Coordinates of C-alpha atoms and ligand atoms in Angstrom, one line a residue:
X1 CA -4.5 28.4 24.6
X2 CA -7.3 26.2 23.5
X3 CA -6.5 22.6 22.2
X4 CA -6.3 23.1 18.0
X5 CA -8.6 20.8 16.2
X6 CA -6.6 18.1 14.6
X7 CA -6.7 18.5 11.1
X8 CA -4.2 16.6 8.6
X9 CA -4.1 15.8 5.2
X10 CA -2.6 13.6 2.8
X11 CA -1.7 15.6 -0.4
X12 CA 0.0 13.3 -3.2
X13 CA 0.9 15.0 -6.4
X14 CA -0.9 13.0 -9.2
X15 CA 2.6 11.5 -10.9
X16 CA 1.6 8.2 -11.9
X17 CA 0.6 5.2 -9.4
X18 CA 0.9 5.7 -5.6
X19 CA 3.8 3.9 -4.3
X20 CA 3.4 1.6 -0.9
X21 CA 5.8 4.7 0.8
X22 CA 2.5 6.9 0.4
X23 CA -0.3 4.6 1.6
X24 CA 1.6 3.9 4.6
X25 CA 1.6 8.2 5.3
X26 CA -1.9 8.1 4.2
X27 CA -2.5 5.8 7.0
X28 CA -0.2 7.4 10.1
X29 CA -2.3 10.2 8.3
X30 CA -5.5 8.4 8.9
X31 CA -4.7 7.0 12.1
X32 CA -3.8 10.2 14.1
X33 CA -6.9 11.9 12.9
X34 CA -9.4 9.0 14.0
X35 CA -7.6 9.1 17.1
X36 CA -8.2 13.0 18.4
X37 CA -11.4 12.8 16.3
X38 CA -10.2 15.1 14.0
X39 CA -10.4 15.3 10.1
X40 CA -8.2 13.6 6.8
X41 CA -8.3 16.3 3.9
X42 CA -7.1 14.9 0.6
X43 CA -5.5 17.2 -1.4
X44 CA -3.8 17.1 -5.0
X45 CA -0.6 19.0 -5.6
X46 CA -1.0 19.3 -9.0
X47 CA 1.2 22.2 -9.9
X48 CA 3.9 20.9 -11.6
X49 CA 2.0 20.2 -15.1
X50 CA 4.5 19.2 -17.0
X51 CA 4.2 15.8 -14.6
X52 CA 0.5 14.9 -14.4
X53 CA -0.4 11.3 -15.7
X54 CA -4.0 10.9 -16.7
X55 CA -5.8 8.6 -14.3
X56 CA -3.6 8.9 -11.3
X57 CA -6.1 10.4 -9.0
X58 CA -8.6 7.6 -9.6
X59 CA -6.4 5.7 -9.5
X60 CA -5.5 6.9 -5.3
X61 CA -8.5 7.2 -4.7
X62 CA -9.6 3.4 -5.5
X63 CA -6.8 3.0 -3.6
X64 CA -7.8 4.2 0.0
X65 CA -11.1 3.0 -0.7
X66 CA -9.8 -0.8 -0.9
X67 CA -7.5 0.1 2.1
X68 CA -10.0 1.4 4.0
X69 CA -9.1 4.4 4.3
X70 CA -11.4 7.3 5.0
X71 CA -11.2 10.9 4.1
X72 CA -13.5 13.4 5.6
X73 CA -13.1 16.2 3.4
X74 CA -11.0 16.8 -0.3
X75 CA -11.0 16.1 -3.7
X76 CA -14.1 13.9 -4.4
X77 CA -15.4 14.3 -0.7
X78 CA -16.1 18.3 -0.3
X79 CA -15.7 19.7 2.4
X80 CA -15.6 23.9 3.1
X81 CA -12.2 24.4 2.2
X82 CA -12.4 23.7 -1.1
X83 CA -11.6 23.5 -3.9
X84 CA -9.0 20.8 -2.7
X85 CA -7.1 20.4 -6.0
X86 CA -4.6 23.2 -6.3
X87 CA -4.6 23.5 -10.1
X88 CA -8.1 25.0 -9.4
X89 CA -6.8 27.4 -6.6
X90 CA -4.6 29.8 -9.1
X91 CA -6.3 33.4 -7.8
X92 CA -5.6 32.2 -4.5
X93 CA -2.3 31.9 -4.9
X94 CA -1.7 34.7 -7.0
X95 CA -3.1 36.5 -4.2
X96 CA -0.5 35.2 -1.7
X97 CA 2.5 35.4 -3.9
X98 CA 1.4 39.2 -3.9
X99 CA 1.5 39.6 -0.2
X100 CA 5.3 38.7 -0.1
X101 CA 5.9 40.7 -2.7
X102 CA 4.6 43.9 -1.4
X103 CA 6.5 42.9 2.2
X104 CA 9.6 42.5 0.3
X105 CA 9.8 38.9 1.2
X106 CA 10.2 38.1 -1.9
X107 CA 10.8 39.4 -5.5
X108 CA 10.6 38.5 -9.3
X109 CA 13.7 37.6 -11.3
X110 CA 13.9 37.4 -15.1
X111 CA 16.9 35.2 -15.6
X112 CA 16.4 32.8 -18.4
X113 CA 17.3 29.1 -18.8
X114 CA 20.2 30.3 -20.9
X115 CA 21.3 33.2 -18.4
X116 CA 21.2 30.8 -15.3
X117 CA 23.2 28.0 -17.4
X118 CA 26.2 30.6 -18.3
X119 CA 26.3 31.4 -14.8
X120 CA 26.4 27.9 -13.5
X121 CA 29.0 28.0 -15.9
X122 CA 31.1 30.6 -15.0
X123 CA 30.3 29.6 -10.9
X124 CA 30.3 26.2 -9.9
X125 CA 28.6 26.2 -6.8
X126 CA 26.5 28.7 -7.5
X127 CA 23.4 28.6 -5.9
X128 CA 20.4 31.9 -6.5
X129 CA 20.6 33.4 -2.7
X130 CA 22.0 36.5 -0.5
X131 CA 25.6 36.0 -2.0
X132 CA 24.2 36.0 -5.1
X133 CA 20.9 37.6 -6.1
X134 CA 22.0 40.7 -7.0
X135 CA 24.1 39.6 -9.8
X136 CA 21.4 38.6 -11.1
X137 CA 18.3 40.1 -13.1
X138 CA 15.6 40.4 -11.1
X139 CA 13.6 43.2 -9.9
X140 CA 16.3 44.0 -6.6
X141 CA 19.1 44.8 -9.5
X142 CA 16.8 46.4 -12.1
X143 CA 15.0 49.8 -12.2
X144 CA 11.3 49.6 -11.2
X145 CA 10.5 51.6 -14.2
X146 CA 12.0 48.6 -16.0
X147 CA 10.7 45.6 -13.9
X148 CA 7.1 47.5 -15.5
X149 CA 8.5 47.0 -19.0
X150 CA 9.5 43.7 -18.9
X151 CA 6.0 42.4 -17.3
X152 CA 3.9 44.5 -19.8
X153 CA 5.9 42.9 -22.6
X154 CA 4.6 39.7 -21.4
X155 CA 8.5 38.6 -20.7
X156 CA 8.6 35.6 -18.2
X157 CA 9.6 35.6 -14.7
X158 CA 9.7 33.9 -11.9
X159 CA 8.8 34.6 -7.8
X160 CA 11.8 33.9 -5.5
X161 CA 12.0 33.4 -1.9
X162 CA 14.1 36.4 -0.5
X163 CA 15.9 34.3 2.1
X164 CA 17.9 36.4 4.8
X165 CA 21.0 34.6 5.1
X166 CA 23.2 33.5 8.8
X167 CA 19.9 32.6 10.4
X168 CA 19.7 29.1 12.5
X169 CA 16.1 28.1 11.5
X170 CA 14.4 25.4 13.6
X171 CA 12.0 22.9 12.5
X172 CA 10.1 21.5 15.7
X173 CA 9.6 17.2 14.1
X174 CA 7.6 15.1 16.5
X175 CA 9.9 12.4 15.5
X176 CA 13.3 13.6 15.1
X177 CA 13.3 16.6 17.6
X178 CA 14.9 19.9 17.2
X179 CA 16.1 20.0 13.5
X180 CA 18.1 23.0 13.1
X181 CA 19.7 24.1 10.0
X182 CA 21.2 27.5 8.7
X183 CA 19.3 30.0 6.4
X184 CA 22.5 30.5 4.2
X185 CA 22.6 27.1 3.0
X186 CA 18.6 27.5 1.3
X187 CA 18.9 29.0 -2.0
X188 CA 15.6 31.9 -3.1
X189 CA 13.4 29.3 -4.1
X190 CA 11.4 29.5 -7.1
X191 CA 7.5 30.1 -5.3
X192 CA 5.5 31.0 -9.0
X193 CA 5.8 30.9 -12.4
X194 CA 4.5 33.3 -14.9
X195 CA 4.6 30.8 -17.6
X196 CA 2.2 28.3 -16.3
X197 CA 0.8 31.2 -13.8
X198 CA 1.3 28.6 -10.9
X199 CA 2.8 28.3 -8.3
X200 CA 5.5 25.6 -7.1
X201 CA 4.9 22.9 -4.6
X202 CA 6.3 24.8 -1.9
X203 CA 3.7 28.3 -2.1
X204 CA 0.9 26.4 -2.8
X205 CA 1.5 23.9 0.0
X206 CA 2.1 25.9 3.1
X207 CA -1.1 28.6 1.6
X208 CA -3.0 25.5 1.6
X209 CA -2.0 24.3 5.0
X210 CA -2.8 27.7 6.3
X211 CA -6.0 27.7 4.5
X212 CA -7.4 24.3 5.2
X213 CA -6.3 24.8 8.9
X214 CA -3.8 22.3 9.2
X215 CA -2.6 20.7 12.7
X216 CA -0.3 18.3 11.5
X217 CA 2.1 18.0 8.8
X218 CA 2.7 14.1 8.5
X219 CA 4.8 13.2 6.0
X220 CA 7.9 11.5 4.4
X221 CA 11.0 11.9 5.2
X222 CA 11.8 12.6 1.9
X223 CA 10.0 16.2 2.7
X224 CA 12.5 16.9 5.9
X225 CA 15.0 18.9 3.3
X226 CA 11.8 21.4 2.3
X227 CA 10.8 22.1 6.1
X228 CA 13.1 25.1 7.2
X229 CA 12.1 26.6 3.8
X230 CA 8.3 26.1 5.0
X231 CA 8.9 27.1 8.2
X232 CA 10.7 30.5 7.4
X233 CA 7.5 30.8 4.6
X234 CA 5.1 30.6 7.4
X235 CA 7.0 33.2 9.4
X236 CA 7.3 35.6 6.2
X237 CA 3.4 35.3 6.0
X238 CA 3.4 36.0 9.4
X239 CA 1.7 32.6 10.5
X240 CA 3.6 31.2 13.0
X241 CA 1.2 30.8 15.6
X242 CA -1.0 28.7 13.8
X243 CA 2.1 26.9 11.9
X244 CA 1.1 22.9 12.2
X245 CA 3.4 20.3 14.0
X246 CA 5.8 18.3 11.8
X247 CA 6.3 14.7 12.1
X248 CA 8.8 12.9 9.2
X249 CA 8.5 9.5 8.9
X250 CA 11.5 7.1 8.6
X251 CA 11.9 5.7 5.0
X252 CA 10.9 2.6 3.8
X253 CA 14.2 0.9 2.9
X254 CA 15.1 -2.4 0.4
X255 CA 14.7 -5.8 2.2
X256 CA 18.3 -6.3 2.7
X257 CA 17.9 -2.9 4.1
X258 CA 21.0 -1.0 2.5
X259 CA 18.8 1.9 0.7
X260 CA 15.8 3.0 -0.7
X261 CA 13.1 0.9 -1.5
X262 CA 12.5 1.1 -5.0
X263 CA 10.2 -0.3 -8.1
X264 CA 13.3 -2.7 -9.1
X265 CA 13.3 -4.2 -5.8
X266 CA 9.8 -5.2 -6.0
X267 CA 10.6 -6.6 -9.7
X268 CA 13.5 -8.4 -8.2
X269 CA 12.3 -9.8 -5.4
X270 CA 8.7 -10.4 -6.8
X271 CA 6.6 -8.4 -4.8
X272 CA 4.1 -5.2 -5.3
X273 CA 5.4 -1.5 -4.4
X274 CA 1.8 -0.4 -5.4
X275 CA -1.4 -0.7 -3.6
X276 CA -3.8 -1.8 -7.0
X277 CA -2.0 -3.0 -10.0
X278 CA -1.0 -0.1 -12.2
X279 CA -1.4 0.6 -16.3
X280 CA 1.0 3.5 -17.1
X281 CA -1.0 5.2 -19.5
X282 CA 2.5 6.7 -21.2
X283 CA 4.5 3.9 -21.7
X284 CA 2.1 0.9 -21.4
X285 CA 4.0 -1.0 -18.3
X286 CA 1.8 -2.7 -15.9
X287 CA 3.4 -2.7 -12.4
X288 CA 1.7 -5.3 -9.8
X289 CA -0.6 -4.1 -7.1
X290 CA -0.7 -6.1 -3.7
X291 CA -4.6 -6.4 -4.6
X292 CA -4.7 -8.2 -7.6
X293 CA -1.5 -10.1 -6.0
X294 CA -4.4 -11.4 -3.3
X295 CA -3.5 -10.0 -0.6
X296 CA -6.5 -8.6 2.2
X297 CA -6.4 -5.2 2.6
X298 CA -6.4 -5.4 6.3
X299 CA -3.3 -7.7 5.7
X300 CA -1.7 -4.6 4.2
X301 CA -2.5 -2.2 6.4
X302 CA -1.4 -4.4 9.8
X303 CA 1.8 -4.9 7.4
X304 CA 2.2 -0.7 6.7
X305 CA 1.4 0.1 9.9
X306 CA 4.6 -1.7 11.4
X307 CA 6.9 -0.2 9.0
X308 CA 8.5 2.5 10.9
X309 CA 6.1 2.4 13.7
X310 CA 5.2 -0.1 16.9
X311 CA 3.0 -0.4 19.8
X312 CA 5.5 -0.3 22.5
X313 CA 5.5 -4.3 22.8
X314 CA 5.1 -7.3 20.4
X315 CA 1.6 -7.1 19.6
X316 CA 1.8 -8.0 15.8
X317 CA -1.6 -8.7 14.8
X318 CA -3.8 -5.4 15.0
X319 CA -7.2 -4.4 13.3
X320 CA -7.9 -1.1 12.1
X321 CA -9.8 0.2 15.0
X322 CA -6.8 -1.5 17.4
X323 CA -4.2 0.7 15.5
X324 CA -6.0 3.9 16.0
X325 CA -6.5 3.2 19.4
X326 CA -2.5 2.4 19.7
X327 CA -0.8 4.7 17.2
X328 CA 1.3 7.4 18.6
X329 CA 3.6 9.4 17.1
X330 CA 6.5 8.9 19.6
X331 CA 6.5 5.4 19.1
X332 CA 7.9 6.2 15.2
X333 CA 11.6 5.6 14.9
X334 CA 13.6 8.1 12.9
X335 CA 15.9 5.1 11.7
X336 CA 14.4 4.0 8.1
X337 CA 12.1 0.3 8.1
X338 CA 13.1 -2.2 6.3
X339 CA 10.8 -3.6 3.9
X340 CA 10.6 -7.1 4.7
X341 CA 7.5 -8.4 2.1
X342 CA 7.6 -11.9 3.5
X343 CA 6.4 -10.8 6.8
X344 CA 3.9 -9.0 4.3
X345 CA 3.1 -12.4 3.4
X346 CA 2.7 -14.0 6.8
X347 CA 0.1 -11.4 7.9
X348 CA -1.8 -12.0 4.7
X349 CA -2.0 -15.8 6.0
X350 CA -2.6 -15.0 9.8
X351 CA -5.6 -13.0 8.0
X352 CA -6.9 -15.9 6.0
X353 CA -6.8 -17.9 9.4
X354 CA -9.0 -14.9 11.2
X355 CA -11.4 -14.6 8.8
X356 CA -14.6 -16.7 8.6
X357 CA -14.4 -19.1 6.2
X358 CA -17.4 -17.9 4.7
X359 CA -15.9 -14.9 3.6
X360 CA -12.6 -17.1 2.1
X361 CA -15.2 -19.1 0.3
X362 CA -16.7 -16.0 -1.6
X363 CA -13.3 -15.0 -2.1
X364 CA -12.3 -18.0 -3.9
X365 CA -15.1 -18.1 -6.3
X366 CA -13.5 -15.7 -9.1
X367 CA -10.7 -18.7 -8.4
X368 CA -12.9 -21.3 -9.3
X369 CA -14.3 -19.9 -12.2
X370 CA -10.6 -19.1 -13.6
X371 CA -10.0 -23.0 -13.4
X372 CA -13.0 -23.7 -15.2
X373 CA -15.3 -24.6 -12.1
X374 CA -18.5 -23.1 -12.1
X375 CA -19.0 -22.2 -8.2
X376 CA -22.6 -21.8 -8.5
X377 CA -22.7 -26.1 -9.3
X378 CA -21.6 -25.4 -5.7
X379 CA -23.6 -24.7 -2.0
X380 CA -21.9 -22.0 -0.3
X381 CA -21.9 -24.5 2.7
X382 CA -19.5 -27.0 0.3
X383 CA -17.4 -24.5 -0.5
X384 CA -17.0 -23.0 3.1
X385 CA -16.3 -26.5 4.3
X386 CA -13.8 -26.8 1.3
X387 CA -11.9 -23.7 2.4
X388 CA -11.8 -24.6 6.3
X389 CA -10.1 -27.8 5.7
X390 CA -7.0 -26.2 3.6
X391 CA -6.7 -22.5 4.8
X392 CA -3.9 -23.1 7.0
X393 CA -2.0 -24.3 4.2
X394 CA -2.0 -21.5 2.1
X395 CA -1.0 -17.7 2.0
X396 CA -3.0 -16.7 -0.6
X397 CA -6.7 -17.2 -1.2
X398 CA -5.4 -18.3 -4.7
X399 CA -3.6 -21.0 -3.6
X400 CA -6.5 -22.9 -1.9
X401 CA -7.2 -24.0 -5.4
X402 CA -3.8 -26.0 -5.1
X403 CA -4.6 -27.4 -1.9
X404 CA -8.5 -27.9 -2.8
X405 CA -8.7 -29.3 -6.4
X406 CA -9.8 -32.5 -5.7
X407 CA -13.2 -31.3 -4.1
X408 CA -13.8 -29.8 -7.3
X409 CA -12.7 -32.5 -10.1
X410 CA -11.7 -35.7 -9.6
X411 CA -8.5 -37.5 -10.1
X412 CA -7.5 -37.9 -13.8
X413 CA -3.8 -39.2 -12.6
X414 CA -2.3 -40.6 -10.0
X415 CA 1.2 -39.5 -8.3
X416 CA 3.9 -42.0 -9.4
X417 CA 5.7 -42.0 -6.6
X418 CA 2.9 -42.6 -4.1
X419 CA 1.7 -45.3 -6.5
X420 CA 5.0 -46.8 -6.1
X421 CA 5.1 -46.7 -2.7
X422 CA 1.5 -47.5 -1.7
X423 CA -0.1 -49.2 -4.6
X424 CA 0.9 -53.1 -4.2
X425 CA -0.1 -56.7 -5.7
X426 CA -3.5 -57.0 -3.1
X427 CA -4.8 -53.2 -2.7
X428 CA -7.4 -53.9 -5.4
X429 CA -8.7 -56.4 -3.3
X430 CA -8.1 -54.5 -0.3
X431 CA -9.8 -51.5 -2.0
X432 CA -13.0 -53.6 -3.0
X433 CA -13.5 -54.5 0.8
X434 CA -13.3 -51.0 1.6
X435 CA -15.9 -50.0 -0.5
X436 CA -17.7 -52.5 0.6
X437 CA -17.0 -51.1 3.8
X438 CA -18.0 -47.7 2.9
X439 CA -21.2 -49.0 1.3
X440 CA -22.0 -50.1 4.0
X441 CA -22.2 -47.3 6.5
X442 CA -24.8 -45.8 8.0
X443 CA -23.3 -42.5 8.4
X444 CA -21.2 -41.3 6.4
X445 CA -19.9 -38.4 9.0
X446 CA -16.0 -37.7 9.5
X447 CA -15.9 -39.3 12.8
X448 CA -18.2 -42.2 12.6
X449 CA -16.7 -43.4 9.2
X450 CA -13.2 -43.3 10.5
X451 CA -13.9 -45.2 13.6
X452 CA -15.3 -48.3 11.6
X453 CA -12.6 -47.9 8.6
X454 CA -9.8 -48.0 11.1
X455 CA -11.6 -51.2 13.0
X456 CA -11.9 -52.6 10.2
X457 CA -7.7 -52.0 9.1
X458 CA -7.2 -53.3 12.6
X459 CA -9.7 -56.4 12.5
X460 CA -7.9 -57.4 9.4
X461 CA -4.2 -56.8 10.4
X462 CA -3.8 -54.5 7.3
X463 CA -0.5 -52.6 7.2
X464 CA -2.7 -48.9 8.3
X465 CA -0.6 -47.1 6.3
X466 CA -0.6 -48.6 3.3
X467 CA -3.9 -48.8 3.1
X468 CA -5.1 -45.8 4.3
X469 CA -2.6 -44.3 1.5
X470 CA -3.8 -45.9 -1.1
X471 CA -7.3 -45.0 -0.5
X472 CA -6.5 -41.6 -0.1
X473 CA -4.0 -41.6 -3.5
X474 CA -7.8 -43.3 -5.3
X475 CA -9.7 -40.6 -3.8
X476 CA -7.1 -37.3 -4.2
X477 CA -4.5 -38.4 -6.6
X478 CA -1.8 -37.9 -4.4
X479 CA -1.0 -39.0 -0.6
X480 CA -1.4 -35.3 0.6
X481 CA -4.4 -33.1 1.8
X482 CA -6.0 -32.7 5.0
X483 CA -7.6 -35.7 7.1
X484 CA -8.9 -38.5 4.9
X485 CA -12.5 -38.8 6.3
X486 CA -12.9 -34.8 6.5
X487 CA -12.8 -35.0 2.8
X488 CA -14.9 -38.4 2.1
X489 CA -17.7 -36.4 4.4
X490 CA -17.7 -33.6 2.0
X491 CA -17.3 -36.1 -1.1
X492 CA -19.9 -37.7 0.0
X493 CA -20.3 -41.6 -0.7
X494 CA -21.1 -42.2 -4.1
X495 CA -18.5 -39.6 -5.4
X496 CA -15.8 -41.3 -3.0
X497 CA -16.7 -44.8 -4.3
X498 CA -16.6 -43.6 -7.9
X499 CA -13.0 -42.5 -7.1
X500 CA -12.3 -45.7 -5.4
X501 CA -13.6 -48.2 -8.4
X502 CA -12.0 -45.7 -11.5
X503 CA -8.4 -46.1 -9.3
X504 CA -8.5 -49.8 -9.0
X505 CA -9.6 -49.7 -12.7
X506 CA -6.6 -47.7 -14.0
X507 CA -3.6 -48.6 -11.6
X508 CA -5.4 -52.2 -11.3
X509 CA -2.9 -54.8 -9.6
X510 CA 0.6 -52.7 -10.0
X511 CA 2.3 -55.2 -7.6
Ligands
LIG1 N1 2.7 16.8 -2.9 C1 3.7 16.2 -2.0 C2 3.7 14.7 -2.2 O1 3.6 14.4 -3.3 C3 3.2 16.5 -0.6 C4 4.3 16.5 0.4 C5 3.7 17.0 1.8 O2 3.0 16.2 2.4 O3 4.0 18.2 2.1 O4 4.0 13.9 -1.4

């Protein structure tokens, strides 16, 4: 048999924002089909009608393409196995829900709401199958003289699943093995309705697989219940050779790790569940997104890509095109992944420290501008310098304004408590020979003007920390920040003496 061409897809159904669980199947998704050098179809299963929120496509797709994540055929890319949104795919379902009717695989029951409520009623664990079906109205009970009559009157009805019942059905998972589970315990699943003329999530999705010639089903494990039903749909269709694999990932569980990971865990804990902040166009809640949160997109995707899967060892840090070099199925673990956000947050700073500072700098520009500071007053060389002197410190790109405000304004206060501690009866004095000192200089460089500040503290006997604190609580407003001359340098002299003469103005003598 020839090797199949690897073809996968990533098929949300548009129910509102996508949450972090389907990004990181999106990427496995994208990852095995860069590997083989096969294709990513996106595809909306948008069936269930009485569930699609406005916006929610758009809202995916800006999504992947902040990620990085590429499709290579689907809705908004084309492709030739299209149309890729199923509400536009109705004949061709129609067509296939005909197919198992004529073979008897499956048949149309009339039951209404009301009818199926008494008999829940009268059974309690009824379920619509074998033991049960023909107790019911439906079109294996009724005449087909009648079945006629009740379709020309326009009644509604709906397409079940004849399931055969005692019948061990396998599902073959990449992840979790052999999954075998009995035929008695699926009920006839509903597979069209007249009412909307569509058909449910679980026709549409294995016609669609067939169709769009589908290796791989990669997916949540939330889906693991559905597969026996899929698989014994492919069989009735008489697909099986071309049925795709299955692999279902583990679930993404709550930090603490007891359950699922939900939207009130993110709340609590203060962290995003969505990719891009999210305006529910129904009730008006905005939910967080990790991109307006600040975090780099490629510190999201090293983040989802360790969630349920690893390379074998303790490589942590891995681009994009490392991850689809590395990414292997049989390396996912079946046991659920904790969602541990703060190691969400540690990437996001291992990122900042990888990427050039130039790139930092242009991010924190929209930062600037929200304190006030117009960057352009700026060089881009100013602000680059600016950023490689406090990105360690921070795990957000917004935070360098924190650690970086005094390049940007001077000092208006100064910290009590270092002013306490360092500010004494002779620093004005002290602080007017420093500036003289500093005047002085011929350059006015990081390493030359340390070497004759620090000769000069020495020369004198001066108590080196004291003063070197006090010049940098004149120049910063505090006794923090990163080395004292890195920051005169980019000061440069007459802005650091300015600081210098307004402290010994306002704290004058304070001993
Ligand atoms: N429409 C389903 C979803 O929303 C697709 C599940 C599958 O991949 O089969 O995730």
């Amino acid at each position: 048999m020839t090797e199949r061409r690897v073809r996968v897809r990533f098929a949300p159904s548009p129910t509102g924002a996508l949450h972090i669980g389907g990004v990181r199947t999106a990427l496995y998704n994208y990852l095995f089909a860069r590997q083989h050098g096969g294709d990513l179809i996106f595809r909306i299963e948008d069936t269930d009608s009485h569930r699609f929120v406005p916006g929610a496509e758009e809202y995916i797709l800006e999504s992947f393409k902040w990620l990085g994540i590429h499709f290579d055929e689907g809705v908004s890319f084309g492709g030739e196995h299209g149309p890729y949104r199923q509400s536009e795919r109705r004949d061709i379902y129609k067509k296939y829900v005909k197919v198992l009717l004529d073979a008897d695989k499956a048949y149309v029951a009339f039951d209404t709401p009301q009818e199926l409520e008494a008999k829940r009623a009268e059974m309690p664990n009824f379920q619509y199958d074998a033991s049960t079906r023909m107790q019911m109205r439906n079109s294996l009970t009724l005449s087909p003289d009648e079945v006629n009559r009740l379709m020309a009157e326009g009644k509604q009805y709906v397409v079940r699943f004849k399931i055969e019942p005692n019948e061990d059905v396998h599902v073959h998972d990449l992840i979790r093995g052999d999954v075998v589970i009995n035929s008695s315990v699926l009920d006839d699943k509903v597979l069209y309705k007249s009412a909307d003329e569509l058909p449910t999530y679980h026709l549409a999705n294995i016609v669609d697989d067939h169709l769009m010639e589908v290796s791989h089903v990669i997916r949540g494990e939330e889906w693991l219940p559905s597969a026996p039903l899929h698989v014994l749909l492919y069989r009735a269709f008489g697909w099986e050779d071309t049925m795709p694999a299955f692999a279902h990932l583990p679930l993404l569980l709550k930090p603490e790790g007891n359950g699922k990971l939900s939207k009130r865990d993110g709340d609590r804990l203060g962290f995003p569940v969505f990719p891009l902040e999210w305006h529910d166009p129904k009730t008006g809640e905005v939910s967080s997104g990790y991109r307006e949160a600040g975090y780099l997109p490629e510190a999201v995707i090293n983040f989802l890509a360790l969630l349920g899967w690893n390379p074998g060892n303790d490589q942590e840090i891995m681009s994009m095109d490392d991850l689809v070099r590395l990414f292997d199925l049989g390396h996912c673990s079946k046991a659920g992944a904790k969602f541990d956000y703060k190691k969400g947050i540690w990437f996001n700073h291992e990122y900042i420290l990888m990427k050039p500072d130039a790139e930092i700098a242009a991010l924190f520009k929209p930062v600037l501008q929200e304190h006030g500071i117009e960057p352009g007053q700026y060089t881009d060389e100013y602000l680059t310098r600016v950023v490689s002197l406090v990105k360690g410190r921070v795990n957000f790109v917004k935070e360098i304004w924190e650690q970086a405000r005094f390049f940007f304004v001077a000092p208006d206060s100064y910290a009590e408590k270092d002013v306490k501690k360092r500010w004494g009866a002779d620093t004005p004095r002290i602080m007017g020979e420093l500036m003289d000192i500093l005047r002085n200089l011929s350059d006015f460089a990081s390493k030359p003007s340390e070497e004759v500040v620090i000769g000069w503290i020495t020369d004198k006997g001066y108590h080196m920390g004291n003063v070197m604190n006090a010049f940098r609580l004149a120049v910063v407003g505090e006794c923090r920040g990163p080395h004292m001359f890195d920051i005169t340098e980019l000061l440069g002299r007459e802005e650091t003496l300015a600081r210098i003469q307004r402290a010994v103005e306002v704290l004058g003598d304070r001993g």
